[in-house]
């Protein structure tokens, strides 16, 4: 009997606080499908948060007088905190117990969400979003590790497919729920929504999840590795954000990128020497695991970047309300619910390669299609691309997750879950930062010409060149007291400049996804057997 199997038996002995009462197993405790429900409730909070914040962004910017950089940090501060903490959190889950870390993450995420809602300035919103990200880092890799240690190999693909569909349901519901709350209550209410979900997830999880941990873990914890990886990831994303404001040739982003490279190299050297590494680099000997990690990054790069700027396009350029924008995005988010179980079935039958190739190809086509839309594009010319993005994303996340988790040893399930989630969050940060930089740079290059072409006098157009950050949000910087004709010309020129930037960013996203199709050909089926799983 394996060590993890022994742990499972001990966990069910009479008198164990989370196993039995008076010698009889607690009803539902350790049951795979009930465990999946408990885990899904936790990740549902994170899924909802991904899209309700996108819908709330314009209201946050208006209410708190935030520029594009501040608005990006509402998203990127959260994603950055997730990215730097996920692998350490996965290691903590393996070491001290996946159930404990998961439930701690649920509590922290719900409390931080409430604090975001009561913040009175953009600085405090960003601060609590960072705390929210750290809490999310505790629950996300632990959720995958719990599934990896609960389901046998033949059921794992199905479980991950349902896990992905749950994320899809919450993502699909986010725009509608968020839009209704922003329009009829306020933007703060979208964060308060996580409190009742957190209470339910905590209650169900505490009852049904069976505790598991890495029985082979050694006594030390790789603190230096944590510091080096955290610093490297922070320097990378900080540089990308600053490049959006100052340009890639400025000294600040260049020094930040240089620091990131040095820290990544130092991290790799240290991990090869330390006895119990934070991230065992031997994992990357698996070509499938390495390629799938890159594909998760690229998939989230396209998805998060698209959602961020499409939301601005619908609300600022087309003038839709938050509810209307959420409804219009349903083809993108709702189809993810269908795509996830389909991807799970395809992965179970053919392995992850086919759905990953299809997913990246669909992404490339969809991004190119979105790059062709104009200021006054009809919705009928947009929604088919939304549909394709949602279908592609469902395939990428489910098949990519299986390839990463399935190719990692079971005793490193938490680390593998952390790696998958780190890849997804880094992809999200890169999507908003890189595509945002491309968009704002392009806007800055064409704004004056677009304004004068729309009828704005050359002197006024020159004065408005300093409004690039607002135009990059789709906002027309109409000065108070401007005549109707001047206001119309400024709005027309600003929206045309925004669309120039939007189209450029989508072309880049399309090219990246096309290149990723060839990477997907390297991915094979998971090779690591599942130990300690229970019969379903």
Short mmCIF file of C-alpha atoms in Angstrom, two decimals:
data_model
loop_
_atom_site.label_atom_id
_atom_site.label_comp_id
_atom_site.label_asym_id
_atom_site.label_seq_id
_atom_site.Cartn_x
_atom_site.Cartn_y
_atom_site.Cartn_z
CA UNK A 1 0.00 0.00 0.00
CA UNK A 2 1.36 3.46 -0.93
CA UNK A 3 2.04 6.17 1.63
CA UNK A 4 -0.85 8.27 0.38
CA UNK A 5 -3.12 5.21 0.65
CA UNK A 6 -1.97 4.69 4.24
CA UNK A 7 -2.79 8.33 4.95
CA UNK A 8 -6.25 7.83 3.54
CA UNK A 9 -6.82 4.80 5.78
CA UNK A 10 -5.57 6.61 8.88
CA UNK A 11 -7.79 9.55 8.02
CA UNK A 12 -10.82 7.26 8.29
CA UNK A 13 -10.00 5.66 11.66
CA UNK A 14 -12.38 6.15 14.64
CA UNK A 15 -11.76 9.31 16.57
CA UNK A 16 -10.14 11.22 13.71
CA UNK A 17 -11.56 14.76 13.85
CA UNK A 18 -12.30 14.91 10.13
CA UNK A 19 -12.90 11.23 9.46
CA UNK A 20 -15.45 9.51 11.67
CA UNK A 21 -17.74 9.78 14.61
CA UNK A 22 -17.86 6.83 17.03
CA UNK A 23 -16.30 4.45 14.51
CA UNK A 24 -18.66 5.21 11.61
CA UNK A 25 -17.53 7.15 8.51
CA UNK A 26 -19.06 10.59 8.23
CA UNK A 27 -21.64 10.69 5.45
CA UNK A 28 -20.09 12.05 2.25
CA UNK A 29 -16.59 12.45 3.70
CA UNK A 30 -14.00 11.76 1.01
CA UNK A 31 -16.57 10.97 -1.69
CA UNK A 32 -15.03 12.00 -5.05
CA UNK A 33 -18.07 13.66 -6.61
CA UNK A 34 -19.07 15.50 -3.44
CA UNK A 35 -15.46 16.61 -3.11
CA UNK A 36 -15.65 17.95 -6.66
CA UNK A 37 -18.74 19.97 -5.68
CA UNK A 38 -16.93 21.44 -2.66
CA UNK A 39 -13.86 22.35 -4.72
CA UNK A 40 -16.02 23.82 -7.49
CA UNK A 41 -17.76 26.15 -5.05
CA UNK A 42 -14.39 27.62 -4.08
CA UNK A 43 -13.09 28.15 -7.61
CA UNK A 44 -16.48 29.59 -8.60
CA UNK A 45 -15.64 32.69 -6.55
CA UNK A 46 -12.48 33.16 -8.57
CA UNK A 47 -14.27 32.59 -11.87
CA UNK A 48 -16.95 35.14 -11.05
CA UNK A 49 -14.30 37.61 -9.99
CA UNK A 50 -12.58 37.38 -13.38
CA UNK A 51 -15.51 38.80 -15.33
CA UNK A 52 -17.44 40.91 -12.82
CA UNK A 53 -14.32 43.04 -12.36
CA UNK A 54 -14.04 43.53 -16.13
CA UNK A 55 -17.63 44.77 -16.23
CA UNK A 56 -17.04 46.99 -13.19
CA UNK A 57 -13.79 48.53 -14.51
CA UNK A 58 -15.37 51.53 -16.30
CA UNK A 59 -17.47 52.35 -13.22
CA UNK A 60 -14.41 52.02 -10.97
CA UNK A 61 -12.42 54.33 -13.26
CA UNK A 62 -15.17 56.95 -13.30
CA UNK A 63 -15.99 56.81 -9.59
CA UNK A 64 -12.39 56.79 -8.38
CA UNK A 65 -10.92 58.96 -11.17
CA UNK A 66 -8.47 56.24 -12.26
CA UNK A 67 -6.36 56.40 -15.43
CA UNK A 68 -5.58 53.37 -17.61
CA UNK A 69 -2.49 52.46 -15.55
CA UNK A 70 -4.52 52.47 -12.33
CA UNK A 71 -7.28 50.46 -13.96
CA UNK A 72 -4.77 47.92 -15.25
CA UNK A 73 -3.38 47.55 -11.72
CA UNK A 74 -6.86 46.67 -10.41
CA UNK A 75 -6.57 43.61 -12.65
CA UNK A 76 -2.80 43.16 -12.74
CA UNK A 77 -2.21 43.64 -9.00
CA UNK A 78 -4.57 40.74 -8.38
CA UNK A 79 -3.10 38.59 -11.14
CA UNK A 80 0.47 39.40 -10.08
CA UNK A 81 -0.21 38.37 -6.48
CA UNK A 82 -1.70 35.12 -7.74
CA UNK A 83 1.21 34.51 -10.08
CA UNK A 84 3.98 35.00 -7.50
CA UNK A 85 2.22 32.99 -4.77
CA UNK A 86 0.70 30.02 -6.60
CA UNK A 87 3.70 27.71 -6.69
CA UNK A 88 4.65 28.41 -3.03
CA UNK A 89 0.98 27.91 -2.12
CA UNK A 90 0.94 24.59 -3.97
CA UNK A 91 4.03 23.55 -2.03
CA UNK A 92 2.36 24.59 1.24
CA UNK A 93 -0.69 22.51 0.32
CA UNK A 94 1.45 19.45 -0.38
CA UNK A 95 3.38 19.92 2.86
CA UNK A 96 0.74 20.92 5.42
CA UNK A 97 -2.48 19.59 3.95
CA UNK A 98 -4.44 20.45 0.82
CA UNK A 99 -7.76 20.73 2.63
CA UNK A 100 -6.37 23.16 5.22
CA UNK A 101 -4.79 25.42 2.62
CA UNK A 102 -7.87 25.32 0.38
CA UNK A 103 -10.21 26.36 3.19
CA UNK A 104 -7.79 29.09 4.33
CA UNK A 105 -7.86 30.44 0.77
CA UNK A 106 -11.65 30.44 0.69
CA UNK A 107 -11.83 32.45 3.92
CA UNK A 108 -9.16 34.92 2.82
CA UNK A 109 -10.67 35.45 -0.62
CA UNK A 110 -14.13 36.20 0.75
CA UNK A 111 -12.82 38.62 3.41
CA UNK A 112 -10.55 40.45 0.95
CA UNK A 113 -13.47 40.79 -1.48
CA UNK A 114 -15.53 42.56 1.16
CA UNK A 115 -12.62 44.90 1.90
CA UNK A 116 -12.31 45.82 -1.79
CA UNK A 117 -15.96 46.84 -1.70
CA UNK A 118 -15.51 49.16 1.28
CA UNK A 119 -12.38 50.84 -0.10
CA UNK A 120 -12.66 54.55 -0.79
CA UNK A 121 -9.85 55.09 -3.29
CA UNK A 122 -8.10 53.39 -6.18
CA UNK A 123 -5.01 52.77 -4.05
CA UNK A 124 -6.95 50.77 -1.44
CA UNK A 125 -8.85 48.90 -4.14
CA UNK A 126 -5.53 47.79 -5.64
CA UNK A 127 -4.14 46.88 -2.19
CA UNK A 128 -7.06 44.63 -1.30
CA UNK A 129 -7.08 43.15 -4.80
CA UNK A 130 -3.47 42.10 -4.11
CA UNK A 131 -4.54 40.48 -0.81
CA UNK A 132 -7.41 38.84 -2.66
CA UNK A 133 -4.86 37.46 -5.14
CA UNK A 134 -2.73 35.93 -2.37
CA UNK A 135 -5.84 34.25 -0.92
CA UNK A 136 -6.85 32.96 -4.34
CA UNK A 137 -3.36 31.48 -4.66
CA UNK A 138 -4.03 29.32 -1.60
CA UNK A 139 -7.25 27.81 -2.89
CA UNK A 140 -6.60 27.30 -6.62
CA UNK A 141 -3.65 24.84 -6.75
CA UNK A 142 -5.00 23.05 -3.69
CA UNK A 143 -8.29 22.48 -5.54
CA UNK A 144 -6.54 20.65 -8.40
CA UNK A 145 -4.33 18.73 -5.97
CA UNK A 146 -7.43 17.59 -4.06
CA UNK A 147 -8.95 16.26 -7.29
CA UNK A 148 -5.67 14.60 -8.29
CA UNK A 149 -5.55 12.74 -4.97
CA UNK A 150 -9.25 11.85 -4.85
CA UNK A 151 -10.07 10.58 -8.36
CA UNK A 152 -8.58 7.49 -9.99
CA UNK A 153 -6.78 7.95 -13.33
CA UNK A 154 -9.73 6.85 -15.48
CA UNK A 155 -12.01 9.48 -13.93
CA UNK A 156 -9.56 12.38 -13.61
CA UNK A 157 -10.18 13.82 -17.10
CA UNK A 158 -13.93 13.88 -16.45
CA UNK A 159 -13.42 15.58 -13.08
CA UNK A 160 -11.14 18.23 -14.59
CA UNK A 161 -13.68 18.78 -17.38
CA UNK A 162 -16.43 19.41 -14.83
CA UNK A 163 -14.05 21.60 -12.82
CA UNK A 164 -13.43 23.63 -15.96
CA UNK A 165 -17.14 23.81 -16.76
CA UNK A 166 -17.77 25.20 -13.27
CA UNK A 167 -15.26 27.94 -13.91
CA UNK A 168 -17.05 28.52 -17.22
CA UNK A 169 -20.45 28.83 -15.56
CA UNK A 170 -19.12 31.43 -13.15
CA UNK A 171 -17.33 33.28 -15.94
CA UNK A 172 -20.49 33.20 -18.06
CA UNK A 173 -22.65 34.45 -15.20
CA UNK A 174 -20.17 37.13 -14.18
CA UNK A 175 -20.97 39.71 -16.89
CA UNK A 176 -24.73 39.46 -16.31
CA UNK A 177 -24.56 39.43 -12.52
CA UNK A 178 -21.88 42.11 -12.50
CA UNK A 179 -23.76 44.26 -14.98
CA UNK A 180 -26.99 44.09 -12.98
CA UNK A 181 -25.19 44.97 -9.76
CA UNK A 182 -23.15 47.83 -11.26
CA UNK A 183 -26.17 49.31 -13.01
CA UNK A 184 -28.73 48.91 -10.23
CA UNK A 185 -26.63 48.99 -7.04
CA UNK A 186 -22.98 50.06 -7.37
CA UNK A 187 -19.60 48.65 -8.41
CA UNK A 188 -18.75 47.74 -4.81
CA UNK A 189 -21.57 45.19 -4.71
CA UNK A 190 -19.84 42.92 -7.25
CA UNK A 191 -17.19 42.20 -4.62
CA UNK A 192 -19.66 41.68 -1.78
CA UNK A 193 -21.08 38.81 -3.86
CA UNK A 194 -18.14 36.60 -2.86
CA UNK A 195 -19.04 36.66 0.85
CA UNK A 196 -22.05 34.27 0.74
CA UNK A 197 -20.28 32.04 -1.79
CA UNK A 198 -17.32 31.82 0.56
CA UNK A 199 -19.49 30.82 3.51
CA UNK A 200 -21.13 28.01 1.51
CA UNK A 201 -17.79 26.78 0.10
CA UNK A 202 -16.29 26.75 3.60
CA UNK A 203 -19.17 24.77 5.11
CA UNK A 204 -19.34 22.16 2.35
CA UNK A 205 -15.56 21.83 2.03
CA UNK A 206 -15.02 21.36 5.76
CA UNK A 207 -17.58 18.53 5.73
CA UNK A 208 -16.67 16.46 2.66
CA UNK A 209 -13.03 17.04 1.65
CA UNK A 210 -10.59 14.34 2.79
CA UNK A 211 -7.23 15.69 3.94
CA UNK A 212 -4.13 14.71 1.95
CA UNK A 213 -0.51 15.81 1.87
CA UNK A 214 2.88 14.84 0.49
CA UNK A 215 4.12 12.09 2.82
CA UNK A 216 7.59 12.32 1.22
CA UNK A 217 8.06 16.01 2.10
CA UNK A 218 11.29 16.86 3.89
CA UNK A 219 11.68 19.13 6.89
CA UNK A 220 12.98 22.30 5.22
CA UNK A 221 11.09 24.84 3.15
CA UNK A 222 12.72 26.62 0.22
CA UNK A 223 12.44 30.22 1.48
CA UNK A 224 15.20 31.53 -0.80
CA UNK A 225 13.50 29.92 -3.79
CA UNK A 226 10.25 31.66 -2.87
CA UNK A 227 12.02 35.01 -2.69
CA UNK A 228 13.87 34.57 -6.00
CA UNK A 229 10.77 33.43 -7.92
CA UNK A 230 8.59 36.14 -6.42
CA UNK A 231 11.13 38.82 -7.28
CA UNK A 232 11.59 37.54 -10.83
CA UNK A 233 7.86 37.46 -11.58
CA UNK A 234 7.26 40.85 -10.01
CA UNK A 235 10.11 42.47 -11.97
CA UNK A 236 8.80 40.99 -15.21
CA UNK A 237 5.25 42.28 -14.84
CA UNK A 238 6.32 45.61 -13.33
CA UNK A 239 8.47 46.20 -16.40
CA UNK A 240 5.59 45.38 -18.73
CA UNK A 241 3.27 47.77 -16.95
CA UNK A 242 5.83 50.58 -16.95
CA UNK A 243 6.58 49.96 -20.63
CA UNK A 244 2.95 50.85 -21.30
CA UNK A 245 3.49 54.27 -19.74
CA UNK A 246 7.05 55.10 -20.78
CA UNK A 247 7.75 52.82 -23.75
CA UNK A 248 9.93 49.72 -24.00
CA UNK A 249 13.05 51.82 -24.62
CA UNK A 250 12.83 53.67 -21.30
CA UNK A 251 15.41 52.88 -18.60
CA UNK A 252 12.85 51.84 -15.96
CA UNK A 253 11.26 48.90 -17.83
CA UNK A 254 14.63 47.87 -19.27
CA UNK A 255 16.20 47.65 -15.80
CA UNK A 256 13.13 45.80 -14.58
CA UNK A 257 13.42 43.22 -17.37
CA UNK A 258 17.14 42.83 -16.68
CA UNK A 259 16.45 42.22 -12.98
CA UNK A 260 13.81 39.65 -13.90
CA UNK A 261 16.24 37.71 -16.09
CA UNK A 262 18.94 37.71 -13.40
CA UNK A 263 16.49 36.52 -10.74
CA UNK A 264 15.07 33.77 -12.96
CA UNK A 265 18.60 32.48 -13.66
CA UNK A 266 19.46 32.62 -9.95
CA UNK A 267 16.23 30.78 -9.13
CA UNK A 268 17.02 27.99 -11.63
CA UNK A 269 20.58 27.58 -10.28
CA UNK A 270 19.36 27.47 -6.68
CA UNK A 271 16.57 24.98 -7.42
CA UNK A 272 19.11 22.59 -8.96
CA UNK A 273 21.18 22.68 -5.76
CA UNK A 274 18.68 22.79 -2.91
CA UNK A 275 17.67 19.49 -1.28
CA UNK A 276 13.91 20.11 -1.28
CA UNK A 277 13.23 22.62 -4.11
CA UNK A 278 10.19 24.84 -4.32
CA UNK A 279 9.74 23.85 -7.98
CA UNK A 280 11.56 20.61 -8.88
CA UNK A 281 12.98 21.45 -12.31
CA UNK A 282 12.92 17.77 -13.16
CA UNK A 283 9.22 18.26 -13.87
CA UNK A 284 10.19 20.03 -17.07
CA UNK A 285 11.95 16.94 -18.40
CA UNK A 286 8.45 16.06 -19.58
CA UNK A 287 8.09 17.73 -22.97
CA UNK A 288 4.31 17.47 -22.68
CA UNK A 289 4.24 19.22 -19.29
CA UNK A 290 6.57 21.98 -20.48
CA UNK A 291 4.66 22.58 -23.72
CA UNK A 292 1.29 22.54 -21.95
CA UNK A 293 2.54 25.12 -19.44
CA UNK A 294 3.48 27.43 -22.30
CA UNK A 295 0.11 26.87 -23.97
CA UNK A 296 -1.77 27.78 -20.79
CA UNK A 297 0.21 31.04 -20.72
CA UNK A 298 -0.61 31.81 -24.35
CA UNK A 299 -4.28 30.84 -24.00
CA UNK A 300 -4.83 33.13 -21.04
CA UNK A 301 -2.78 35.83 -22.78
CA UNK A 302 -5.37 35.97 -25.55
CA UNK A 303 -8.45 35.44 -23.35
CA UNK A 304 -7.74 38.00 -20.59
CA UNK A 305 -6.46 40.60 -23.03
CA UNK A 306 -9.55 40.19 -25.17
CA UNK A 307 -12.04 40.41 -22.30
CA UNK A 308 -10.32 43.50 -20.85
CA UNK A 309 -10.43 45.54 -24.05
CA UNK A 310 -13.67 44.17 -25.49
CA UNK A 311 -15.43 45.35 -22.32
CA UNK A 312 -14.03 48.86 -22.85
CA UNK A 313 -15.02 48.74 -26.52
CA UNK A 314 -18.63 47.77 -25.82
CA UNK A 315 -19.17 50.27 -22.99
CA UNK A 316 -17.05 53.26 -24.02
CA UNK A 317 -17.14 53.14 -27.81
CA UNK A 318 -20.60 51.63 -28.35
CA UNK A 319 -22.03 53.32 -25.25
CA UNK A 320 -23.60 50.16 -23.80
CA UNK A 321 -24.62 49.86 -20.19
CA UNK A 322 -22.82 47.27 -18.01
CA UNK A 323 -25.81 44.90 -18.31
CA UNK A 324 -25.95 45.27 -22.08
CA UNK A 325 -22.21 44.65 -22.34
CA UNK A 326 -22.52 41.55 -20.16
CA UNK A 327 -25.34 40.17 -22.29
CA UNK A 328 -23.38 40.80 -25.49
CA UNK A 329 -20.43 38.84 -24.09
CA UNK A 330 -22.53 35.77 -23.32
CA UNK A 331 -21.55 33.92 -26.52
CA UNK A 332 -17.93 34.12 -25.36
CA UNK A 333 -18.51 33.09 -21.77
CA UNK A 334 -21.50 30.74 -22.01
CA UNK A 335 -20.01 28.49 -24.69
CA UNK A 336 -17.14 27.82 -22.30
CA UNK A 337 -19.62 25.77 -20.23
CA UNK A 338 -20.20 23.48 -23.21
CA UNK A 339 -16.59 23.47 -24.41
CA UNK A 340 -15.12 22.25 -21.09
CA UNK A 341 -16.84 18.84 -20.90
CA UNK A 342 -16.35 18.39 -24.65
CA UNK A 343 -12.64 19.05 -24.17
CA UNK A 344 -12.61 16.59 -21.27
CA UNK A 345 -14.17 13.89 -23.45
CA UNK A 346 -11.78 14.59 -26.34
CA UNK A 347 -8.81 14.52 -23.98
CA UNK A 348 -9.93 11.24 -22.43
CA UNK A 349 -10.23 9.62 -25.86
CA UNK A 350 -7.43 11.16 -27.92
CA UNK A 351 -5.16 12.79 -25.35
CA UNK A 352 -4.69 16.55 -24.88
CA UNK A 353 -2.92 17.21 -28.20
CA UNK A 354 -6.04 17.39 -30.41
CA UNK A 355 -8.08 19.81 -28.25
CA UNK A 356 -5.00 21.99 -27.70
CA UNK A 357 -4.27 22.24 -31.43
CA UNK A 358 -7.92 23.02 -32.16
CA UNK A 359 -8.10 25.50 -29.29
CA UNK A 360 -5.07 27.52 -30.37
CA UNK A 361 -6.15 27.45 -34.03
CA UNK A 362 -9.64 28.70 -33.10
CA UNK A 363 -8.04 31.40 -30.95
CA UNK A 364 -5.89 32.63 -33.84
CA UNK A 365 -8.86 32.81 -36.20
CA UNK A 366 -11.04 34.58 -33.61
CA UNK A 367 -8.39 37.17 -32.75
CA UNK A 368 -7.87 37.94 -36.43
CA UNK A 369 -11.63 38.28 -36.90
CA UNK A 370 -11.84 40.72 -33.99
CA UNK A 371 -8.99 42.75 -35.49
CA UNK A 372 -11.26 43.52 -38.44
CA UNK A 373 -14.14 45.12 -36.51
CA UNK A 374 -14.68 48.87 -36.76
CA UNK A 375 -16.06 51.65 -34.54
CA UNK A 376 -19.62 51.17 -35.78
CA UNK A 377 -19.51 47.38 -36.27
CA UNK A 378 -22.86 45.66 -35.85
CA UNK A 379 -23.20 43.06 -33.12
CA UNK A 380 -23.92 40.40 -35.75
CA UNK A 381 -20.37 40.88 -37.05
CA UNK A 382 -18.88 40.43 -33.57
CA UNK A 383 -20.67 37.61 -31.75
CA UNK A 384 -19.37 34.74 -33.94
CA UNK A 385 -15.82 35.64 -32.89
CA UNK A 386 -16.92 35.71 -29.24
CA UNK A 387 -18.33 32.21 -29.71
CA UNK A 388 -15.07 30.94 -31.17
CA UNK A 389 -12.99 32.49 -28.36
CA UNK A 390 -15.12 30.75 -25.72
CA UNK A 391 -14.92 27.40 -27.50
CA UNK A 392 -11.15 27.72 -27.87
CA UNK A 393 -10.58 28.73 -24.26
CA UNK A 394 -12.57 25.77 -22.93
CA UNK A 395 -10.41 23.36 -24.91
CA UNK A 396 -7.13 25.01 -23.92
CA UNK A 397 -7.74 25.19 -20.17
CA UNK A 398 -9.09 21.64 -19.75
CA UNK A 399 -6.62 19.86 -22.04
CA UNK A 400 -3.70 21.98 -20.83
CA UNK A 401 -4.55 21.33 -17.19
CA UNK A 402 -4.74 17.57 -17.77
CA UNK A 403 -1.39 17.60 -19.55
CA UNK A 404 0.29 19.43 -16.66
CA UNK A 405 -1.35 17.65 -13.72
CA UNK A 406 -1.39 14.26 -15.46
CA UNK A 407 2.34 14.38 -16.27
CA UNK A 408 3.42 15.30 -12.71
CA UNK A 409 4.01 12.78 -9.90
CA UNK A 410 1.03 12.51 -7.59
CA UNK A 411 3.02 13.53 -4.51
CA UNK A 412 3.72 16.85 -6.29
CA UNK A 413 0.07 17.43 -7.16
CA UNK A 414 -0.02 20.74 -5.31
CA UNK A 415 3.09 21.99 -7.09
CA UNK A 416 1.64 20.89 -10.44
CA UNK A 417 -1.60 22.69 -9.64
CA UNK A 418 0.39 25.76 -8.66
CA UNK A 419 2.36 25.57 -11.90
CA UNK A 420 -0.85 25.37 -13.96
CA UNK A 421 -2.41 28.30 -12.13
CA UNK A 422 0.82 30.32 -12.27
CA UNK A 423 0.94 29.84 -16.02
CA UNK A 424 -2.67 30.99 -16.35
CA UNK A 425 -2.19 34.09 -14.22
CA UNK A 426 1.08 35.06 -15.89
CA UNK A 427 -0.73 34.69 -19.20
CA UNK A 428 -3.49 36.98 -17.94
CA UNK A 429 -0.99 39.59 -16.77
CA UNK A 430 0.91 39.43 -20.04
CA UNK A 431 -2.33 39.69 -22.00
CA UNK A 432 -3.49 42.88 -20.34
CA UNK A 433 0.00 44.39 -20.06
CA UNK A 434 1.44 43.55 -23.49
CA UNK A 435 -1.74 44.08 -25.47
CA UNK A 436 -2.41 47.21 -23.42
CA UNK A 437 1.05 48.51 -24.25
CA UNK A 438 0.54 47.82 -27.94
CA UNK A 439 -2.86 49.51 -27.85
CA UNK A 440 -1.75 52.63 -25.98
CA UNK A 441 1.42 52.99 -28.08
CA UNK A 442 -0.59 52.81 -31.27
CA UNK A 443 -3.14 55.29 -29.92
CA UNK A 444 -0.36 57.72 -29.06
CA UNK A 445 1.05 57.45 -32.58
CA UNK A 446 -2.21 58.11 -34.42
CA UNK A 447 -4.27 60.27 -32.03
CA UNK A 448 -3.36 63.69 -33.43
CA UNK A 449 -3.92 62.57 -37.03
CA UNK A 450 -7.24 60.92 -36.18
CA UNK A 451 -8.44 64.04 -34.34
CA UNK A 452 -7.51 66.43 -37.16
CA UNK A 453 -8.96 64.03 -39.70
CA UNK A 454 -12.25 64.10 -37.80
CA UNK A 455 -12.34 67.93 -37.96
CA UNK A 456 -10.60 68.96 -34.72
CA UNK A 457 -8.43 72.09 -35.22
CA UNK A 458 -4.71 71.32 -35.24
CA UNK A 459 -4.01 73.39 -32.12
CA UNK A 460 -6.73 71.63 -30.12
CA UNK A 461 -5.61 68.22 -31.41
CA UNK A 462 -2.07 68.93 -30.23
CA UNK A 463 -3.34 69.84 -26.74
CA UNK A 464 -5.33 66.59 -26.58
CA UNK A 465 -2.29 64.42 -27.36
CA UNK A 466 -1.66 64.26 -23.61
CA UNK A 467 -4.94 62.37 -23.17
CA UNK A 468 -3.60 59.13 -24.65
CA UNK A 469 -4.20 57.18 -21.42
CA UNK A 470 -7.90 58.07 -21.46
CA UNK A 471 -8.36 57.48 -25.18
CA UNK A 472 -6.73 54.07 -24.63
CA UNK A 473 -9.75 53.26 -22.43
CA UNK A 474 -12.11 54.27 -25.24
CA UNK A 475 -12.90 57.56 -23.48
CA UNK A 476 -13.25 60.72 -25.61
CA UNK A 477 -11.52 63.63 -23.74
CA UNK A 478 -14.14 66.26 -24.54
CA UNK A 479 -13.30 69.45 -22.57
CA UNK A 480 -16.09 71.20 -20.61
CA UNK A 481 -17.93 73.82 -22.62
CA UNK A 482 -16.97 72.38 -26.02
CA UNK A 483 -19.45 73.01 -28.81
CA UNK A 484 -21.56 70.14 -30.09
CA UNK A 485 -19.61 69.99 -33.34
CA UNK A 486 -16.22 69.99 -31.58
CA UNK A 487 -17.39 67.38 -29.08
CA UNK A 488 -18.57 65.18 -31.96
CA UNK A 489 -15.24 65.56 -33.78
CA UNK A 490 -13.20 64.76 -30.66
CA UNK A 491 -15.35 61.71 -29.94
CA UNK A 492 -15.07 60.44 -33.51
CA UNK A 493 -11.30 60.93 -33.68
CA UNK A 494 -10.73 59.40 -30.22
CA UNK A 495 -12.78 56.30 -30.99
CA UNK A 496 -10.99 55.83 -34.32
CA UNK A 497 -7.64 56.06 -32.54
CA UNK A 498 -8.80 53.55 -29.93
CA UNK A 499 -9.85 51.14 -32.67
CA UNK A 500 -6.46 51.48 -34.38
CA UNK A 501 -4.84 50.37 -31.14
CA UNK A 502 -7.41 47.63 -30.53
CA UNK A 503 -6.94 46.19 -34.00
CA UNK A 504 -3.16 46.17 -33.67
CA UNK A 505 -3.34 44.32 -30.35
CA UNK A 506 -5.68 41.69 -31.79
CA UNK A 507 -3.37 41.07 -34.75
CA UNK A 508 -0.51 40.39 -32.34
CA UNK A 509 -2.70 38.05 -30.27
CA UNK A 510 -3.67 36.19 -33.45
CA UNK A 511 -0.04 35.72 -34.47
CA UNK A 512 0.93 34.45 -31.02
CA UNK A 513 -1.92 31.91 -31.04
CA UNK A 514 -0.95 30.71 -34.51
CA UNK A 515 2.61 30.05 -33.35
CA UNK A 516 1.19 28.15 -30.37
CA UNK A 517 -0.53 25.64 -32.69
CA UNK A 518 2.89 24.15 -33.44
CA UNK A 519 3.79 23.99 -29.74
CA UNK A 520 0.56 22.04 -29.13
CA UNK A 521 1.82 19.26 -31.41
CA UNK A 522 4.43 18.42 -28.74
CA UNK A 523 1.87 17.59 -26.03
CA UNK A 524 1.08 13.98 -25.17
CA UNK A 525 -1.19 12.16 -22.75
CA UNK A 526 -0.49 12.22 -19.02
CA UNK A 527 1.99 9.54 -17.98
CA UNK A 528 1.96 9.62 -14.16
CA UNK A 529 -0.30 7.07 -12.44
CA UNK A 530 -2.66 8.32 -9.79
CA UNK A 531 -1.93 6.93 -6.33
CA UNK A 532 -4.25 6.97 -3.42
CA UNK A 533 -7.34 7.62 -5.48
CA UNK A 534 -10.54 6.05 -4.28
CA UNK A 535 -13.09 4.05 -6.21
CA UNK A 536 -15.86 6.03 -7.79
#
